[in-house]
Amino acid sequence: MTRIYVGPTSLYSLGQVGELALLDAFDGEVVVPEPVVRSVNVEPAATNLAEFLDGGVETGVDEDHVERARAVLGAKDVGAAETVVAGVLAHRDQRDRSAVAVVSEDRTVRRTAQGLGAEVTSSFGVVVRAAIEDKYLSPTQAKRIVRRIDQHGMHLTGELRERAVGEVAD
């Protein structure tokens, strides 16, 4: 089964606009490590995350892999997001090498996870995927969500905003 590790930046951006449920568009198990949960302490993202987690999202992480993630990341201080990389490392150690993915806006986490074999996306990718996979989320609704995320702090360049909005076909 695919495991999708979600970092604090994506939880913040989706949580600020009340769209964490879009993570359910993934075909796999969403994992939000406990240190990541604790790092999302801005409202309304924190309340929205607590409600999302009530749906049975896994939050555990193996401490041995957290130490390895710190070593892999070197001197880069990514805080709780290191537990996302730890999840990718744990996945690599399993004999079952089914798919693993990371949802994060953090460039260091994204590059590292991708280098370790994980698929990576951002909160904007989550919206696009939900629009493609979910017959109840229209392209117009998806475009509104992308714009709301952009207005709530995850600012995109004009080019990236148009690319995210453009990937959701009318």
Short mmCIF file of N, CA, C and O in Angstrom, two decimals, residues 45-170:
data_model
loop_
_atom_site.label_atom_id
_atom_site.label_comp_id
_atom_site.label_asym_id
_atom_site.label_seq_id
_atom_site.Cartn_x
_atom_site.Cartn_y
_atom_site.Cartn_z
N ALA A 45 -5.48 26.36 10.99
CA ALA A 45 -4.86 25.12 10.52
C ALA A 45 -4.80 24.06 11.62
O ALA A 45 -5.06 22.88 11.37
N ALA A 46 -4.48 24.45 12.86
CA ALA A 46 -4.35 23.48 13.96
C ALA A 46 -5.69 22.80 14.25
O ALA A 46 -5.74 21.57 14.41
N THR A 47 -6.76 23.55 14.30
CA THR A 47 -8.08 22.97 14.56
C THR A 47 -8.51 22.08 13.40
O THR A 47 -9.01 20.96 13.60
N ASN A 48 -8.29 22.53 12.18
CA ASN A 48 -8.64 21.72 11.01
C ASN A 48 -7.82 20.44 10.96
O ASN A 48 -8.34 19.38 10.59
N LEU A 49 -6.55 20.50 11.37
CA LEU A 49 -5.72 19.31 11.39
C LEU A 49 -6.22 18.33 12.46
O LEU A 49 -6.30 17.12 12.20
N ALA A 50 -6.56 18.83 13.63
CA ALA A 50 -7.09 17.95 14.69
C ALA A 50 -8.33 17.20 14.20
O ALA A 50 -8.48 16.00 14.44
N GLU A 51 -9.21 17.90 13.51
CA GLU A 51 -10.42 17.27 12.97
C GLU A 51 -10.08 16.25 11.90
O GLU A 51 -10.66 15.17 11.84
N PHE A 52 -9.11 16.56 11.05
CA PHE A 52 -8.69 15.64 10.00
C PHE A 52 -8.09 14.37 10.61
O PHE A 52 -8.36 13.26 10.16
N LEU A 53 -7.28 14.53 11.65
CA LEU A 53 -6.64 13.39 12.29
C LEU A 53 -7.64 12.47 12.98
O LEU A 53 -7.38 11.27 13.14
N ASP A 54 -8.78 13.01 13.38
CA ASP A 54 -9.82 12.19 14.00
C ASP A 54 -10.34 11.11 13.05
O ASP A 54 -10.95 10.14 13.47
N GLY A 55 -10.04 11.26 11.77
CA GLY A 55 -10.47 10.28 10.78
C GLY A 55 -9.60 9.04 10.72
O GLY A 55 -9.78 8.19 9.87
N GLY A 56 -8.61 8.93 11.63
CA GLY A 56 -7.80 7.73 11.69
C GLY A 56 -6.49 7.80 10.93
O GLY A 56 -5.98 6.78 10.49
N VAL A 57 -5.91 8.96 10.80
CA VAL A 57 -4.63 9.11 10.10
C VAL A 57 -3.50 8.64 11.00
O VAL A 57 -3.48 8.94 12.20
N GLU A 58 -2.56 7.89 10.44
CA GLU A 58 -1.42 7.40 11.21
C GLU A 58 -0.49 8.56 11.57
O GLU A 58 -0.24 9.45 10.76
N THR A 59 0.06 8.53 12.80
CA THR A 59 0.95 9.60 13.25
C THR A 59 2.29 9.08 13.78
O THR A 59 3.15 9.87 14.14
N GLY A 60 2.50 7.78 13.82
CA GLY A 60 3.72 7.22 14.39
C GLY A 60 4.92 7.36 13.47
O GLY A 60 4.81 7.44 12.26
N VAL A 61 6.11 7.39 14.10
CA VAL A 61 7.36 7.43 13.35
C VAL A 61 8.43 6.71 14.17
O VAL A 61 8.44 6.77 15.40
N ASP A 62 9.33 6.00 13.50
CA ASP A 62 10.39 5.23 14.15
C ASP A 62 11.57 6.17 14.45
O ASP A 62 12.15 6.77 13.54
N GLU A 63 11.92 6.28 15.73
CA GLU A 63 12.99 7.19 16.15
C GLU A 63 14.34 6.86 15.51
O GLU A 63 15.14 7.76 15.26
N ASP A 64 14.62 5.58 15.24
CA ASP A 64 15.88 5.22 14.58
C ASP A 64 15.98 5.88 13.21
O ASP A 64 17.04 6.34 12.80
N HIS A 65 14.86 5.92 12.53
CA HIS A 65 14.87 6.53 11.20
C HIS A 65 14.95 8.06 11.29
O HIS A 65 15.46 8.70 10.38
N VAL A 66 14.47 8.64 12.38
CA VAL A 66 14.60 10.09 12.57
C VAL A 66 16.07 10.45 12.69
O VAL A 66 16.53 11.43 12.07
N GLU A 67 16.83 9.66 13.43
CA GLU A 67 18.28 9.92 13.55
C GLU A 67 18.96 9.80 12.19
O GLU A 67 19.82 10.61 11.85
N ARG A 68 18.58 8.80 11.42
CA ARG A 68 19.14 8.64 10.07
C ARG A 68 18.76 9.82 9.19
O ARG A 68 19.56 10.31 8.39
N ALA A 69 17.52 10.30 9.32
CA ALA A 69 17.08 11.45 8.52
C ALA A 69 17.90 12.68 8.86
O ALA A 69 18.28 13.44 7.96
N ARG A 70 18.18 12.88 10.15
CA ARG A 70 19.03 14.02 10.54
C ARG A 70 20.40 13.92 9.89
O ARG A 70 20.95 14.92 9.43
N ALA A 71 20.96 12.71 9.85
CA ALA A 71 22.27 12.51 9.22
C ALA A 71 22.20 12.78 7.72
O ALA A 71 23.09 13.43 7.15
N VAL A 72 21.14 12.31 7.07
CA VAL A 72 20.98 12.52 5.63
C VAL A 72 20.83 14.00 5.32
O VAL A 72 21.41 14.51 4.35
N LEU A 73 20.08 14.71 6.15
CA LEU A 73 19.84 16.13 5.92
C LEU A 73 21.03 17.00 6.31
O LEU A 73 21.10 18.16 5.93
N GLY A 74 21.98 16.44 7.05
CA GLY A 74 23.18 17.18 7.44
C GLY A 74 22.86 18.35 8.33
O GLY A 74 22.05 18.27 9.23
N ALA A 75 23.47 19.47 8.05
CA ALA A 75 23.34 20.65 8.91
C ALA A 75 22.03 21.40 8.67
O ALA A 75 21.75 22.35 9.37
N LYS A 76 21.26 20.98 7.70
CA LYS A 76 20.02 21.69 7.38
C LYS A 76 19.00 21.47 8.50
O LYS A 76 18.68 20.35 8.85
N ASP A 77 18.50 22.55 9.06
CA ASP A 77 17.52 22.46 10.13
C ASP A 77 16.12 22.56 9.53
O ASP A 77 15.65 23.64 9.20
N VAL A 78 15.47 21.42 9.37
CA VAL A 78 14.11 21.42 8.82
C VAL A 78 13.09 21.08 9.89
O VAL A 78 11.91 20.93 9.60
N GLY A 79 13.52 20.96 11.14
CA GLY A 79 12.59 20.74 12.25
C GLY A 79 11.79 19.48 12.11
O GLY A 79 12.30 18.42 11.76
N ALA A 80 10.50 19.58 12.37
CA ALA A 80 9.60 18.42 12.36
C ALA A 80 9.55 17.75 10.99
O ALA A 80 9.24 16.56 10.90
N ALA A 81 9.87 18.48 9.95
CA ALA A 81 9.81 17.90 8.61
C ALA A 81 10.81 16.76 8.43
O ALA A 81 10.65 15.93 7.55
N GLU A 82 11.82 16.71 9.30
CA GLU A 82 12.78 15.60 9.20
C GLU A 82 12.08 14.26 9.41
O GLU A 82 12.53 13.23 8.92
N THR A 83 10.96 14.25 10.14
CA THR A 83 10.24 13.00 10.35
C THR A 83 9.57 12.52 9.07
O THR A 83 9.30 11.33 8.92
N VAL A 84 9.33 13.43 8.13
CA VAL A 84 8.81 13.04 6.82
C VAL A 84 9.89 12.26 6.07
O VAL A 84 9.64 11.20 5.49
N VAL A 85 11.12 12.77 6.10
CA VAL A 85 12.25 12.07 5.48
C VAL A 85 12.49 10.74 6.19
O VAL A 85 12.79 9.73 5.56
N ALA A 86 12.30 10.72 7.51
CA ALA A 86 12.44 9.47 8.27
C ALA A 86 11.45 8.42 7.76
O ALA A 86 11.78 7.24 7.66
N GLY A 87 10.24 8.86 7.43
CA GLY A 87 9.25 7.93 6.89
C GLY A 87 9.68 7.34 5.57
O GLY A 87 9.50 6.14 5.32
N VAL A 88 10.29 8.15 4.73
CA VAL A 88 10.79 7.66 3.44
C VAL A 88 11.91 6.65 3.68
O VAL A 88 11.95 5.59 3.05
N LEU A 89 12.81 6.96 4.62
CA LEU A 89 13.90 6.02 4.95
C LEU A 89 13.35 4.70 5.49
O LEU A 89 13.85 3.63 5.13
N ALA A 90 12.36 4.77 6.35
CA ALA A 90 11.76 3.55 6.91
C ALA A 90 11.15 2.71 5.78
O ALA A 90 11.26 1.49 5.77
N HIS A 91 10.53 3.39 4.86
CA HIS A 91 9.92 2.71 3.72
C HIS A 91 10.99 1.99 2.89
O HIS A 91 10.79 0.85 2.47
N ARG A 92 12.13 2.63 2.69
CA ARG A 92 13.22 2.02 1.92
C ARG A 92 13.77 0.78 2.60
O ARG A 92 14.23 -0.13 1.94
N ASP A 93 13.71 0.74 3.92
CA ASP A 93 14.24 -0.40 4.67
C ASP A 93 13.32 -1.62 4.65
O ASP A 93 13.75 -2.72 5.00
N GLN A 94 12.08 -1.42 4.27
CA GLN A 94 11.14 -2.54 4.22
C GLN A 94 11.38 -3.37 2.98
O GLN A 94 11.80 -2.87 1.94
N ARG A 95 11.09 -4.65 3.09
CA ARG A 95 11.22 -5.52 1.92
C ARG A 95 10.14 -5.20 0.88
O ARG A 95 10.34 -5.38 -0.30
N ASP A 96 9.00 -4.74 1.36
CA ASP A 96 7.91 -4.35 0.46
C ASP A 96 8.19 -2.94 -0.03
O ASP A 96 8.04 -1.98 0.70
N ARG A 97 8.61 -2.82 -1.26
CA ARG A 97 8.97 -1.51 -1.78
C ARG A 97 7.84 -0.90 -2.61
O ARG A 97 8.05 -0.43 -3.72
N SER A 98 6.64 -0.95 -2.05
CA SER A 98 5.52 -0.30 -2.73
C SER A 98 5.75 1.21 -2.70
O SER A 98 6.67 1.70 -2.06
N ALA A 99 4.90 1.92 -3.35
CA ALA A 99 5.10 3.36 -3.55
C ALA A 99 5.10 4.14 -2.24
O ALA A 99 4.41 3.80 -1.29
N VAL A 100 5.89 5.20 -2.22
CA VAL A 100 5.92 6.15 -1.11
C VAL A 100 5.92 7.55 -1.72
O VAL A 100 6.52 7.79 -2.76
N ALA A 101 5.21 8.44 -1.05
CA ALA A 101 5.10 9.81 -1.57
C ALA A 101 5.24 10.79 -0.42
O ALA A 101 5.01 10.45 0.74
N VAL A 102 5.61 12.02 -0.77
CA VAL A 102 5.76 13.10 0.20
C VAL A 102 5.00 14.31 -0.32
O VAL A 102 5.11 14.66 -1.51
N VAL A 103 4.25 14.94 0.57
CA VAL A 103 3.55 16.18 0.25
C VAL A 103 4.19 17.27 1.11
O VAL A 103 4.08 17.24 2.33
N SER A 104 4.90 18.19 0.46
CA SER A 104 5.60 19.24 1.20
C SER A 104 5.93 20.39 0.27
O SER A 104 6.14 20.20 -0.92
N GLU A 105 6.00 21.59 0.85
CA GLU A 105 6.47 22.75 0.12
C GLU A 105 7.96 23.00 0.39
O GLU A 105 8.58 23.82 -0.28
N ASP A 106 8.53 22.33 1.37
CA ASP A 106 9.92 22.53 1.79
C ASP A 106 10.86 21.96 0.73
O ASP A 106 10.87 20.74 0.48
N ARG A 107 11.66 22.81 0.11
CA ARG A 107 12.54 22.38 -0.98
C ARG A 107 13.54 21.32 -0.56
O ARG A 107 13.80 20.37 -1.30
N THR A 108 14.12 21.47 0.63
CA THR A 108 15.10 20.50 1.11
C THR A 108 14.45 19.13 1.29
O THR A 108 14.99 18.11 0.87
N VAL A 109 13.29 19.12 1.91
CA VAL A 109 12.57 17.86 2.13
C VAL A 109 12.19 17.25 0.78
O VAL A 109 12.37 16.04 0.57
N ARG A 110 11.71 18.05 -0.13
CA ARG A 110 11.29 17.55 -1.44
C ARG A 110 12.46 16.94 -2.21
O ARG A 110 12.36 15.83 -2.73
N ARG A 111 13.57 17.65 -2.26
CA ARG A 111 14.74 17.14 -3.00
C ARG A 111 15.28 15.87 -2.37
O ARG A 111 15.63 14.92 -3.08
N THR A 112 15.36 15.86 -1.04
CA THR A 112 15.88 14.68 -0.34
C THR A 112 14.96 13.49 -0.56
O THR A 112 15.43 12.39 -0.88
N ALA A 113 13.67 13.68 -0.38
CA ALA A 113 12.71 12.58 -0.55
C ALA A 113 12.75 12.05 -1.98
O ALA A 113 12.74 10.83 -2.20
N GLN A 114 12.83 12.95 -2.94
CA GLN A 114 12.88 12.52 -4.33
C GLN A 114 14.16 11.73 -4.60
O GLN A 114 14.13 10.70 -5.27
N GLY A 115 15.27 12.18 -4.04
CA GLY A 115 16.53 11.47 -4.18
C GLY A 115 16.51 10.09 -3.55
O GLY A 115 17.24 9.18 -3.96
N LEU A 116 15.66 9.91 -2.54
CA LEU A 116 15.52 8.62 -1.87
C LEU A 116 14.45 7.74 -2.53
O LEU A 116 14.14 6.66 -2.04
N GLY A 117 13.89 8.20 -3.63
CA GLY A 117 12.96 7.37 -4.40
C GLY A 117 11.48 7.66 -4.19
O GLY A 117 10.63 6.96 -4.74
N ALA A 118 11.15 8.68 -3.43
CA ALA A 118 9.74 9.01 -3.19
C ALA A 118 9.22 9.92 -4.30
O ALA A 118 9.96 10.72 -4.86
N GLU A 119 7.95 9.80 -4.58
CA GLU A 119 7.26 10.77 -5.42
C GLU A 119 7.01 11.99 -4.55
O GLU A 119 6.75 11.84 -3.35
N VAL A 120 7.06 13.18 -5.11
CA VAL A 120 6.82 14.38 -4.31
C VAL A 120 5.77 15.26 -4.99
O VAL A 120 5.65 15.27 -6.22
N THR A 121 5.03 15.95 -4.16
CA THR A 121 4.07 16.92 -4.65
C THR A 121 3.90 17.99 -3.57
O THR A 121 4.50 17.91 -2.51
N SER A 122 3.11 18.98 -3.88
CA SER A 122 2.86 20.08 -2.95
C SER A 122 1.36 20.16 -2.66
O SER A 122 0.58 19.38 -3.20
N SER A 123 0.98 21.12 -1.85
CA SER A 123 -0.45 21.30 -1.58
C SER A 123 -1.20 21.62 -2.88
O SER A 123 -2.34 21.21 -3.06
N PHE A 124 -0.56 22.33 -3.78
CA PHE A 124 -1.19 22.63 -5.06
C PHE A 124 -1.38 21.36 -5.88
O PHE A 124 -2.40 21.18 -6.54
N GLY A 125 -0.40 20.46 -5.81
CA GLY A 125 -0.53 19.16 -6.47
C GLY A 125 -1.67 18.34 -5.90
O GLY A 125 -2.34 17.60 -6.61
N VAL A 126 -1.89 18.47 -4.59
CA VAL A 126 -3.00 17.78 -3.94
C VAL A 126 -4.32 18.27 -4.52
O VAL A 126 -5.22 17.47 -4.83
N VAL A 127 -4.44 19.57 -4.70
CA VAL A 127 -5.68 20.14 -5.24
C VAL A 127 -5.89 19.65 -6.68
O VAL A 127 -7.00 19.24 -7.05
N VAL A 128 -4.84 19.68 -7.48
CA VAL A 128 -4.95 19.24 -8.87
C VAL A 128 -5.35 17.77 -8.92
O VAL A 128 -6.25 17.38 -9.67
N ARG A 129 -4.69 16.95 -8.09
CA ARG A 129 -5.02 15.52 -8.08
C ARG A 129 -6.48 15.29 -7.67
O ARG A 129 -7.18 14.48 -8.26
N ALA A 130 -6.93 16.01 -6.65
CA ALA A 130 -8.31 15.87 -6.20
C ALA A 130 -9.29 16.24 -7.31
O ALA A 130 -10.32 15.59 -7.49
N ALA A 131 -8.95 17.27 -8.06
CA ALA A 131 -9.84 17.70 -9.16
C ALA A 131 -9.89 16.65 -10.26
O ALA A 131 -10.94 16.42 -10.86
N ILE A 132 -8.77 15.99 -10.49
CA ILE A 132 -8.72 14.97 -11.53
C ILE A 132 -9.40 13.68 -11.07
O ILE A 132 -10.12 13.05 -11.82
N GLU A 133 -9.18 13.31 -9.81
CA GLU A 133 -9.67 12.04 -9.28
C GLU A 133 -11.09 12.09 -8.75
O GLU A 133 -11.76 11.07 -8.67
N ASP A 134 -11.54 13.26 -8.31
CA ASP A 134 -12.81 13.37 -7.59
C ASP A 134 -13.86 14.05 -8.46
O ASP A 134 -13.75 15.22 -8.79
N LYS A 135 -14.90 13.30 -8.80
CA LYS A 135 -15.93 13.86 -9.66
C LYS A 135 -16.74 14.96 -8.98
O LYS A 135 -17.49 15.68 -9.61
N TYR A 136 -16.59 15.10 -7.65
CA TYR A 136 -17.34 16.11 -6.91
C TYR A 136 -16.59 17.44 -6.78
O TYR A 136 -17.16 18.42 -6.33
N LEU A 137 -15.32 17.46 -7.16
CA LEU A 137 -14.54 18.70 -7.11
C LEU A 137 -14.34 19.19 -8.55
O LEU A 137 -13.56 18.63 -9.31
N SER A 138 -15.07 20.22 -8.90
CA SER A 138 -15.01 20.73 -10.26
C SER A 138 -13.72 21.51 -10.48
O SER A 138 -13.11 21.99 -9.52
N PRO A 139 -13.31 21.68 -11.72
CA PRO A 139 -12.14 22.51 -12.00
C PRO A 139 -12.28 23.93 -11.46
O PRO A 139 -11.32 24.51 -10.97
N THR A 140 -13.48 24.48 -11.52
CA THR A 140 -13.70 25.83 -11.00
C THR A 140 -13.46 25.87 -9.49
O THR A 140 -12.81 26.79 -8.99
N GLN A 141 -13.96 24.87 -8.77
CA GLN A 141 -13.73 24.81 -7.33
C GLN A 141 -12.24 24.65 -7.03
O GLN A 141 -11.72 25.28 -6.11
N ALA A 142 -11.56 23.81 -7.79
CA ALA A 142 -10.13 23.59 -7.58
C ALA A 142 -9.35 24.89 -7.80
O ALA A 142 -8.43 25.20 -7.03
N LYS A 143 -9.71 25.63 -8.81
CA LYS A 143 -9.03 26.91 -9.07
C LYS A 143 -9.25 27.88 -7.92
O LYS A 143 -8.33 28.60 -7.51
N ARG A 144 -10.44 27.90 -7.37
CA ARG A 144 -10.71 28.76 -6.20
C ARG A 144 -9.86 28.35 -5.01
O ARG A 144 -9.35 29.20 -4.28
N ILE A 145 -9.72 27.05 -4.79
CA ILE A 145 -8.91 26.56 -3.67
C ILE A 145 -7.45 26.98 -3.86
O ILE A 145 -6.80 27.45 -2.92
N VAL A 146 -6.92 26.82 -5.07
CA VAL A 146 -5.53 27.22 -5.35
C VAL A 146 -5.35 28.71 -5.06
O VAL A 146 -4.38 29.11 -4.41
N ARG A 147 -6.29 29.51 -5.48
CA ARG A 147 -6.19 30.96 -5.23
C ARG A 147 -6.30 31.28 -3.75
O ARG A 147 -5.60 32.15 -3.25
N ARG A 148 -7.17 30.56 -3.01
CA ARG A 148 -7.29 30.80 -1.56
C ARG A 148 -6.00 30.41 -0.83
O ARG A 148 -5.56 31.12 0.06
N ILE A 149 -5.40 29.30 -1.23
CA ILE A 149 -4.12 28.90 -0.62
C ILE A 149 -3.08 29.97 -0.89
O ILE A 149 -2.33 30.37 0.00
N ASP A 150 -3.05 30.45 -2.11
CA ASP A 150 -2.10 31.49 -2.49
C ASP A 150 -2.30 32.75 -1.65
O ASP A 150 -1.35 33.38 -1.22
N GLN A 151 -3.53 33.11 -1.38
CA GLN A 151 -3.84 34.31 -0.60
C GLN A 151 -3.55 34.14 0.89
O GLN A 151 -3.42 35.12 1.60
N HIS A 152 -3.45 32.90 1.37
CA HIS A 152 -3.23 32.65 2.79
C HIS A 152 -1.78 32.32 3.13
O HIS A 152 -1.51 31.60 4.08
N GLY A 153 -0.85 32.81 2.36
CA GLY A 153 0.54 32.71 2.79
C GLY A 153 1.44 31.84 1.96
O GLY A 153 2.64 32.00 2.03
N MET A 154 0.94 30.90 1.18
CA MET A 154 1.81 30.08 0.36
C MET A 154 1.89 30.74 -1.01
O MET A 154 1.40 30.23 -2.01
N HIS A 155 2.48 31.92 -1.04
CA HIS A 155 2.47 32.74 -2.25
C HIS A 155 3.23 32.08 -3.39
O HIS A 155 4.34 31.62 -3.24
N LEU A 156 2.58 32.08 -4.52
CA LEU A 156 3.16 31.56 -5.74
C LEU A 156 3.61 32.71 -6.62
O LEU A 156 3.04 33.79 -6.56
N THR A 157 4.59 32.42 -7.44
CA THR A 157 4.89 33.39 -8.48
C THR A 157 3.74 33.32 -9.47
O THR A 157 2.98 32.34 -9.50
N GLY A 158 3.57 34.34 -10.26
CA GLY A 158 2.50 34.34 -11.25
C GLY A 158 2.57 33.13 -12.16
O GLY A 158 1.56 32.51 -12.47
N GLU A 159 3.79 32.75 -12.56
CA GLU A 159 3.97 31.61 -13.44
C GLU A 159 3.52 30.31 -12.77
O GLU A 159 2.81 29.50 -13.37
N LEU A 160 3.90 30.10 -11.50
CA LEU A 160 3.50 28.88 -10.80
C LEU A 160 2.00 28.84 -10.55
O LEU A 160 1.37 27.79 -10.65
N ARG A 161 1.40 29.99 -10.21
CA ARG A 161 -0.04 30.03 -9.99
C ARG A 161 -0.77 29.63 -11.26
O ARG A 161 -1.68 28.82 -11.24
N GLU A 162 -0.36 30.20 -12.39
CA GLU A 162 -1.02 29.87 -13.65
C GLU A 162 -0.81 28.41 -14.02
O GLU A 162 -1.70 27.76 -14.56
N ARG A 163 0.37 27.87 -13.69
CA ARG A 163 0.62 26.46 -13.98
C ARG A 163 -0.29 25.58 -13.12
O ARG A 163 -0.90 24.63 -13.62
N ALA A 164 -0.40 25.89 -11.83
CA ALA A 164 -1.27 25.10 -10.94
C ALA A 164 -2.71 25.21 -11.38
O ALA A 164 -3.42 24.21 -11.47
N VAL A 165 -3.17 26.40 -11.68
CA VAL A 165 -4.55 26.61 -12.12
C VAL A 165 -4.75 25.99 -13.49
O VAL A 165 -5.77 25.38 -13.78
N GLY A 166 -3.74 26.09 -14.36
CA GLY A 166 -3.85 25.56 -15.71
C GLY A 166 -3.92 24.05 -15.77
O GLY A 166 -4.48 23.48 -16.69
N GLU A 167 -3.34 23.36 -14.77
CA GLU A 167 -3.37 21.90 -14.76
C GLU A 167 -4.75 21.38 -14.43
O GLU A 167 -5.04 20.20 -14.62
N VAL A 168 -5.60 22.23 -13.90
CA VAL A 168 -6.99 21.86 -13.64
C VAL A 168 -7.79 22.31 -14.85
O VAL A 168 -8.13 23.47 -14.98
N ALA A 169 -8.06 21.40 -15.74
CA ALA A 169 -8.74 21.76 -17.00
C ALA A 169 -10.20 22.10 -16.77
O ALA A 169 -10.84 21.56 -15.89
N ASP A 170 -10.69 23.02 -17.56
CA ASP A 170 -12.12 23.37 -17.50
C ASP A 170 -12.94 22.34 -18.21
O ASP A 170 -12.60 21.69 -19.10
#
